[in-house]
Short mmCIF file of C-alpha atoms (C1' of nucleotides) in Angstrom, two decimals:
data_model
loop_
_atom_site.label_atom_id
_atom_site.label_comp_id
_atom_site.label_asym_id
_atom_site.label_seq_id
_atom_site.Cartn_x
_atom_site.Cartn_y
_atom_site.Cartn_z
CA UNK K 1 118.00 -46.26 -26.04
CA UNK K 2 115.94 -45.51 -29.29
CA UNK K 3 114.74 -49.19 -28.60
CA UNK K 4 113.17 -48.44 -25.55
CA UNK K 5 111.80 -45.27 -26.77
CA UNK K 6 110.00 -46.83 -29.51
CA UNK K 7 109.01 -49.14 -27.30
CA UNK K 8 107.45 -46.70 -24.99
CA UNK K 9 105.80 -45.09 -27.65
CA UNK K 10 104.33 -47.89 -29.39
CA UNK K 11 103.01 -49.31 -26.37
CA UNK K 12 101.43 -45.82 -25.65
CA UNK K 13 100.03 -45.88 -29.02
CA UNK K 14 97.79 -49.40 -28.39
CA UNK K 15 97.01 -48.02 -25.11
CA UNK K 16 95.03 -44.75 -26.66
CA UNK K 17 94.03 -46.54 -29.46
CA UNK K 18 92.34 -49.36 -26.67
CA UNK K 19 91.15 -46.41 -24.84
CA UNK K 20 89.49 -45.06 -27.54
CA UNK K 21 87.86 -48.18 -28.72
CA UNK K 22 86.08 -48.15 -25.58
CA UNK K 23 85.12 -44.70 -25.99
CA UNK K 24 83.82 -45.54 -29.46
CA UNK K 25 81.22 -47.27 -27.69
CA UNK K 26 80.28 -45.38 -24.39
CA UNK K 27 79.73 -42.62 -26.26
CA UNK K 28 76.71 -40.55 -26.90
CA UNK K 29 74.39 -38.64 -24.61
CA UNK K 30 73.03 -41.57 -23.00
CA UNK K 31 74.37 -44.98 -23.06
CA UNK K 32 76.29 -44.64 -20.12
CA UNK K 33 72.90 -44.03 -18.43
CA UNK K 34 70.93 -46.49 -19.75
CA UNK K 35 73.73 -49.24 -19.03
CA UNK K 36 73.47 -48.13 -15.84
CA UNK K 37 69.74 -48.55 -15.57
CA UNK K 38 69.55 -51.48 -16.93
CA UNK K 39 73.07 -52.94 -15.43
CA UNK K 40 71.55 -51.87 -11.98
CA UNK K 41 67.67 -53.61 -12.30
CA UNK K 42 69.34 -56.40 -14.64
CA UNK K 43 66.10 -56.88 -16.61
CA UNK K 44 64.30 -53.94 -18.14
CA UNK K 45 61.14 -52.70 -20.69
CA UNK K 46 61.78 -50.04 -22.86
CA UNK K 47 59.32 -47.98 -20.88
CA UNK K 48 61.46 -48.59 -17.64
CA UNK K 49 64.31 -47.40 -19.51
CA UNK K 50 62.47 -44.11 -20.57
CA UNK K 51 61.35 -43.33 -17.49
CA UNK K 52 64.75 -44.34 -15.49
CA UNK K 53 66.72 -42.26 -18.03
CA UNK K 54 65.95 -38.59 -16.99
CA UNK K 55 65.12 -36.84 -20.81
CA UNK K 56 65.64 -39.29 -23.35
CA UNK K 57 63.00 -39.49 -25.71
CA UNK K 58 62.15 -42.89 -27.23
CA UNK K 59 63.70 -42.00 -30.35
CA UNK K 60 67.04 -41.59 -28.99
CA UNK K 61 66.67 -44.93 -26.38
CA UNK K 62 65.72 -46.42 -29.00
CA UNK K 63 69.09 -45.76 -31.69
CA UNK K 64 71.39 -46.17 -27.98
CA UNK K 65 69.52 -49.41 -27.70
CA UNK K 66 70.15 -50.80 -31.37
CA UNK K 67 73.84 -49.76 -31.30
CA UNK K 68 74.23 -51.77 -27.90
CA UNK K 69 73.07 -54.67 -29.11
CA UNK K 70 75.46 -54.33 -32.33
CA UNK K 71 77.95 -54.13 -29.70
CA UNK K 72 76.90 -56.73 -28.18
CA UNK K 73 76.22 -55.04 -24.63
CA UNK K 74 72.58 -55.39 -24.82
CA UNK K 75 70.31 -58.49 -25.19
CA UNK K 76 67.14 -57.79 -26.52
CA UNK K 77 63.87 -60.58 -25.65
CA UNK K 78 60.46 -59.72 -27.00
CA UNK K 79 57.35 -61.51 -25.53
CA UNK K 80 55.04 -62.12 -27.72
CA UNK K 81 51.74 -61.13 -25.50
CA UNK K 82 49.42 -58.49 -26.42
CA UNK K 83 50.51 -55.64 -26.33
CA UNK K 84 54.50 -56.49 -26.98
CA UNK K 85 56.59 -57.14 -24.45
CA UNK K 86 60.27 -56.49 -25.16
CA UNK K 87 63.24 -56.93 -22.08
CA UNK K 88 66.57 -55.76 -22.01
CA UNK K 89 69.52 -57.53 -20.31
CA UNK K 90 73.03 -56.82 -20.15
CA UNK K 91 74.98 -59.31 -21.90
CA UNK K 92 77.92 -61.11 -19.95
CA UNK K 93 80.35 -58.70 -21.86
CA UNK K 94 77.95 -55.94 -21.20
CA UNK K 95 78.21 -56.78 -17.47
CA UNK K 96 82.28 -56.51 -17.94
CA UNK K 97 81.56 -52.78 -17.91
CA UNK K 98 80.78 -52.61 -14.39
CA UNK K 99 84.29 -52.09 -13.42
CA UNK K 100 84.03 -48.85 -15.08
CA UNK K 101 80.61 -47.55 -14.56
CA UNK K 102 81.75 -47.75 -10.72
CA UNK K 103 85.12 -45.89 -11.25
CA UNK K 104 82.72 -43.84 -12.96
CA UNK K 105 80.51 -43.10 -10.35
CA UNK K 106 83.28 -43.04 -7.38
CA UNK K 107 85.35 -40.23 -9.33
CA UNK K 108 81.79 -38.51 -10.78
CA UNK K 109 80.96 -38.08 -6.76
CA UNK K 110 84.70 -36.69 -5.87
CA UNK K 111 84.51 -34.30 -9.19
CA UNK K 112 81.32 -32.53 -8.03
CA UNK K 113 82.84 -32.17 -4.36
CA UNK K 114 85.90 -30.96 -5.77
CA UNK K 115 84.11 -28.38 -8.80
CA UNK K 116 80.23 -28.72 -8.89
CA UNK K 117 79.22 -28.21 -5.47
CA UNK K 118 82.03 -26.61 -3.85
CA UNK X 1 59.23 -52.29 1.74
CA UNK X 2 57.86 -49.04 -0.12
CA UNK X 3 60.70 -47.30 2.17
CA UNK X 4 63.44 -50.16 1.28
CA UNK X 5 62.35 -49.62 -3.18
CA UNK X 6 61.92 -46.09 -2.23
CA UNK X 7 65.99 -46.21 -0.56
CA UNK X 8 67.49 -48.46 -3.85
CA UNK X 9 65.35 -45.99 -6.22
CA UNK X 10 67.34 -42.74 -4.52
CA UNK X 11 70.60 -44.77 -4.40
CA UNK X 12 70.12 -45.37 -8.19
CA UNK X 13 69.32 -42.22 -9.18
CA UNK X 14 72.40 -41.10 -7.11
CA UNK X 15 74.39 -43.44 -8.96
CA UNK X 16 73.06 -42.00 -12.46
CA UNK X 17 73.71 -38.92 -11.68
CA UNK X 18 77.35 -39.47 -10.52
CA UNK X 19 78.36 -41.18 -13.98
CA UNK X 20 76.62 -38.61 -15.40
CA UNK X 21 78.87 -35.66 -14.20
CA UNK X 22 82.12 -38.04 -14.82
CA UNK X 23 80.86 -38.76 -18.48
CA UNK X 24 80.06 -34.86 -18.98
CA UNK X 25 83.93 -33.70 -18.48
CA UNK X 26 85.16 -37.02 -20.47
CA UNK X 27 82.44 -36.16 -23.41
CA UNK X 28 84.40 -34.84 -26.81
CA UNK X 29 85.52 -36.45 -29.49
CA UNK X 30 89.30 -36.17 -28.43
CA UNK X 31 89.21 -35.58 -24.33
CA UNK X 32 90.26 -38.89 -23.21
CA UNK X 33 93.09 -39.26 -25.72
CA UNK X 34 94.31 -35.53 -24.83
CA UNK X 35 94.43 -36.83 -20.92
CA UNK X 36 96.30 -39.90 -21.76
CA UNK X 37 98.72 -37.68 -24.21
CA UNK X 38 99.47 -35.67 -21.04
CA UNK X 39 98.75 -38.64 -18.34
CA UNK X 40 101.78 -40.80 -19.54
CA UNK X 41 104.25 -38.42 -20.29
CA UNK X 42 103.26 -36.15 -17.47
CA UNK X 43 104.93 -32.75 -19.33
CA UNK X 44 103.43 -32.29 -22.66
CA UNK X 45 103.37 -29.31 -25.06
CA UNK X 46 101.12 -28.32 -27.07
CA UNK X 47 102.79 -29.78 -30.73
CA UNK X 48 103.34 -32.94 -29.01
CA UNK X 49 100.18 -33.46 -27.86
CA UNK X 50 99.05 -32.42 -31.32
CA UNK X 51 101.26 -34.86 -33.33
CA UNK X 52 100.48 -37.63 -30.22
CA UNK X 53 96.53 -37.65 -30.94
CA UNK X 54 96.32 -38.66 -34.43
CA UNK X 55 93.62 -36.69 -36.41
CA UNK X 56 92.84 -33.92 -33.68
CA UNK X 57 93.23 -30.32 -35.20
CA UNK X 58 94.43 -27.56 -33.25
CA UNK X 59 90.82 -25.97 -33.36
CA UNK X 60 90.22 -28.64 -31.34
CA UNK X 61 92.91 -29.56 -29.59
CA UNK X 62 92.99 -25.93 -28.11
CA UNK X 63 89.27 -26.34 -27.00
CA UNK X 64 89.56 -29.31 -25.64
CA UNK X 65 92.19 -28.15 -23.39
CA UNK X 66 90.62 -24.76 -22.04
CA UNK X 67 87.53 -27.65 -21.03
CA UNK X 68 90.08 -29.77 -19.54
CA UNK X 69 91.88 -26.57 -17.94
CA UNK X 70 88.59 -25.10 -16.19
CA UNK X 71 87.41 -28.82 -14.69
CA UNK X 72 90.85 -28.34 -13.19
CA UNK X 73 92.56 -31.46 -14.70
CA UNK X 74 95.13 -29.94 -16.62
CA UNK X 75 97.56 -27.15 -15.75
CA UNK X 76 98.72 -24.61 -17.95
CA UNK X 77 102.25 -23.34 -17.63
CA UNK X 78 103.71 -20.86 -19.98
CA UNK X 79 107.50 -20.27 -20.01
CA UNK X 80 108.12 -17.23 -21.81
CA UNK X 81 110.43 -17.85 -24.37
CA UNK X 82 110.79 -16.63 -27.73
CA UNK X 83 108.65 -18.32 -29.79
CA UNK X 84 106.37 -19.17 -26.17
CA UNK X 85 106.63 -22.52 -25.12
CA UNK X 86 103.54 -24.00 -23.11
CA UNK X 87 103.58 -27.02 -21.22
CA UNK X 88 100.66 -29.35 -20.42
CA UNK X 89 100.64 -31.24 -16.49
CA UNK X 90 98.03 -33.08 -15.27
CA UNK X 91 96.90 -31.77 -11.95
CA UNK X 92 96.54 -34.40 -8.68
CA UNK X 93 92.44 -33.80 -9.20
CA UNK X 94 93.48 -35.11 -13.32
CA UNK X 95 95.74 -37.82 -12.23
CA UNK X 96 92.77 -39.74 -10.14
CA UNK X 97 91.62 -40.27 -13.81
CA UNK X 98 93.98 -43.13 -14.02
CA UNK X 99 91.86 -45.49 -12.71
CA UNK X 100 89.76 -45.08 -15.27
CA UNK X 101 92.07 -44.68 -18.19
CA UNK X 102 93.30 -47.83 -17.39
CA UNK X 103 90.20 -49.67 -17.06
CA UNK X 104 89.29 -48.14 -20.00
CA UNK X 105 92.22 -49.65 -21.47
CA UNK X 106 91.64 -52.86 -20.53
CA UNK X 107 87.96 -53.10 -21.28
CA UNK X 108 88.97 -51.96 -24.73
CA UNK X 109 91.49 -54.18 -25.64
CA UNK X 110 88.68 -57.00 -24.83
CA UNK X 111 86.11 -55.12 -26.11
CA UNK X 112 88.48 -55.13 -29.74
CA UNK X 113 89.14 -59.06 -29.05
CA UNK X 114 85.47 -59.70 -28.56
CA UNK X 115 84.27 -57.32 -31.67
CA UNK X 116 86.37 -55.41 -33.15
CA UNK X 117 88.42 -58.08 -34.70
CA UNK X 118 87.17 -61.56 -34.30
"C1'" DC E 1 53.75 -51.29 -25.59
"C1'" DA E 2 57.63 -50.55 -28.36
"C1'" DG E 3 59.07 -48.57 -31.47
"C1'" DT E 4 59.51 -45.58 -36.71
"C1'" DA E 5 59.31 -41.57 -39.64
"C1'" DT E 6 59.87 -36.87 -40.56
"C1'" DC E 7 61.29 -32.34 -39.83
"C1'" DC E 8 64.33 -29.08 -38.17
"C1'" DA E 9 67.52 -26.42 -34.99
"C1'" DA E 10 71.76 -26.50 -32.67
"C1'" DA E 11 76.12 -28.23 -31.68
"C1'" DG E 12 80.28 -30.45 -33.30
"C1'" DG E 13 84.12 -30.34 -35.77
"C1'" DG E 14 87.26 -30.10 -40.29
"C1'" DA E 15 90.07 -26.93 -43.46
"C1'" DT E 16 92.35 -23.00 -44.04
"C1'" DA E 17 94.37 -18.73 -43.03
"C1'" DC E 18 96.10 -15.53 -39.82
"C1'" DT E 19 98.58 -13.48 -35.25
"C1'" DG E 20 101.58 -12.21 -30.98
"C1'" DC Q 1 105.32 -21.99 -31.00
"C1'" DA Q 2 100.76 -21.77 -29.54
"C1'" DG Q 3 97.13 -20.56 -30.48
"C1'" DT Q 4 92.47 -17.53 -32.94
"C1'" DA Q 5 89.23 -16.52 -36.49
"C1'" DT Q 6 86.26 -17.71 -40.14
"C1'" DC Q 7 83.71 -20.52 -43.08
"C1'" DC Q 8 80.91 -24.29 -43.78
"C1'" DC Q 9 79.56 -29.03 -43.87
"C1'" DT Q 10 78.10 -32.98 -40.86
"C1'" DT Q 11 76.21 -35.07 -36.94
"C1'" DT Q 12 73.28 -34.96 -33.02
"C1'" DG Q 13 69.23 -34.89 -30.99
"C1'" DG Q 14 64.52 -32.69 -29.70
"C1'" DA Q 15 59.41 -32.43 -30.95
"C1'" DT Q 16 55.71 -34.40 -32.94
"C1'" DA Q 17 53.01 -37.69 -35.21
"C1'" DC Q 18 52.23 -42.24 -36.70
"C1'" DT Q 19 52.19 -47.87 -36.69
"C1'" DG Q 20 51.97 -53.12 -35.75
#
DNA sequence: CAGTATCCAAAGGGATACTG
DNA sequence: CAGTATCCCTTTGGATACTG
């Protein structure tokens, strides 16, 4: 009995630790949103981003941007024209987060049904 | 094909809007962790949750809750004992979070393979 | 175009002590 | 037990200006 309790709680204990890990790195104002803009166009400027992004200045794309890529998320390509070119891509583990940007977006619609709207 | 861009633009900005209000309720430092406190045990008090999410204080942990309590995902019930005992239930509207709990559980246990650790 | 640098205000959140 | 109240430091992020 204080087997399976232990096991019950250590199990719970990876699973919030997992579910923070992923939290770790979703959060902040924005990078659900830009994932999303660049998840949904696949291949994006920084400018696209800005605009797409409702309110982020460039300062703040930009740090979202950087800790992506640490993350590995985010691919970043310059072209070297004149004036710079840079794209962003989702990287295949990036793309892995698609799963939950559309739970996301199902159970953001039902929320503001249910308590936004009314 | 204005019209058709015009139609994917509108979808998308749909899209980003929906995340956003999911991500705006799930924001804080400790509100995912407090769900899944409550989420897999179902009746929590208030100490347990506190000793179950490592690190929270009960400054916090109290805010969290009232956040949680007025996007109607948690219930409060208070059985009026002596000393009060409250107890924490996730309400049906809360429980659709499982979805993404678990997703988020998943993505982070690969995220931790893929990063975290090596 | 794609950022950086600087400044500054506001929000977040920890530690501690106190209350019904 | 289940919180509140207070103090105070840290982090976040907006505005603006500047650069290769």
């Amino acid at each position: 009995m204080e087997c399976k309790e232990n096991n019950f709680a250590n199990i719970h204990k990876k699973e919030m630790r997992a579910v923070q890990d992923s939290m770790d790195v979703l959060n902040g104002k924005w990078k659900i949103a830009v994932i999303s803009s660049i998840c949904y166009y696949e291949n994006r400027r920084f400018s696209d981003i800005l605009k797409d992004v409702g309110g982020i200045s460039n300062r703040m794309l930009s740090k979202e941007l950087k800790e992506l890529e640490i993350n590995k998320l985010v691919k970043r390509t310059v072209i070297g024209t004149q004036p710079v070119i840079v794209q962003y891509t989702l990287t295949d583990h990036g793309l892995t987060l698609r799963t939950i940007i559309n739970s996301l977006t199902e159970w953001g619609v039902a929320h503001r049904k249910k308590i936004i709207d009314k």
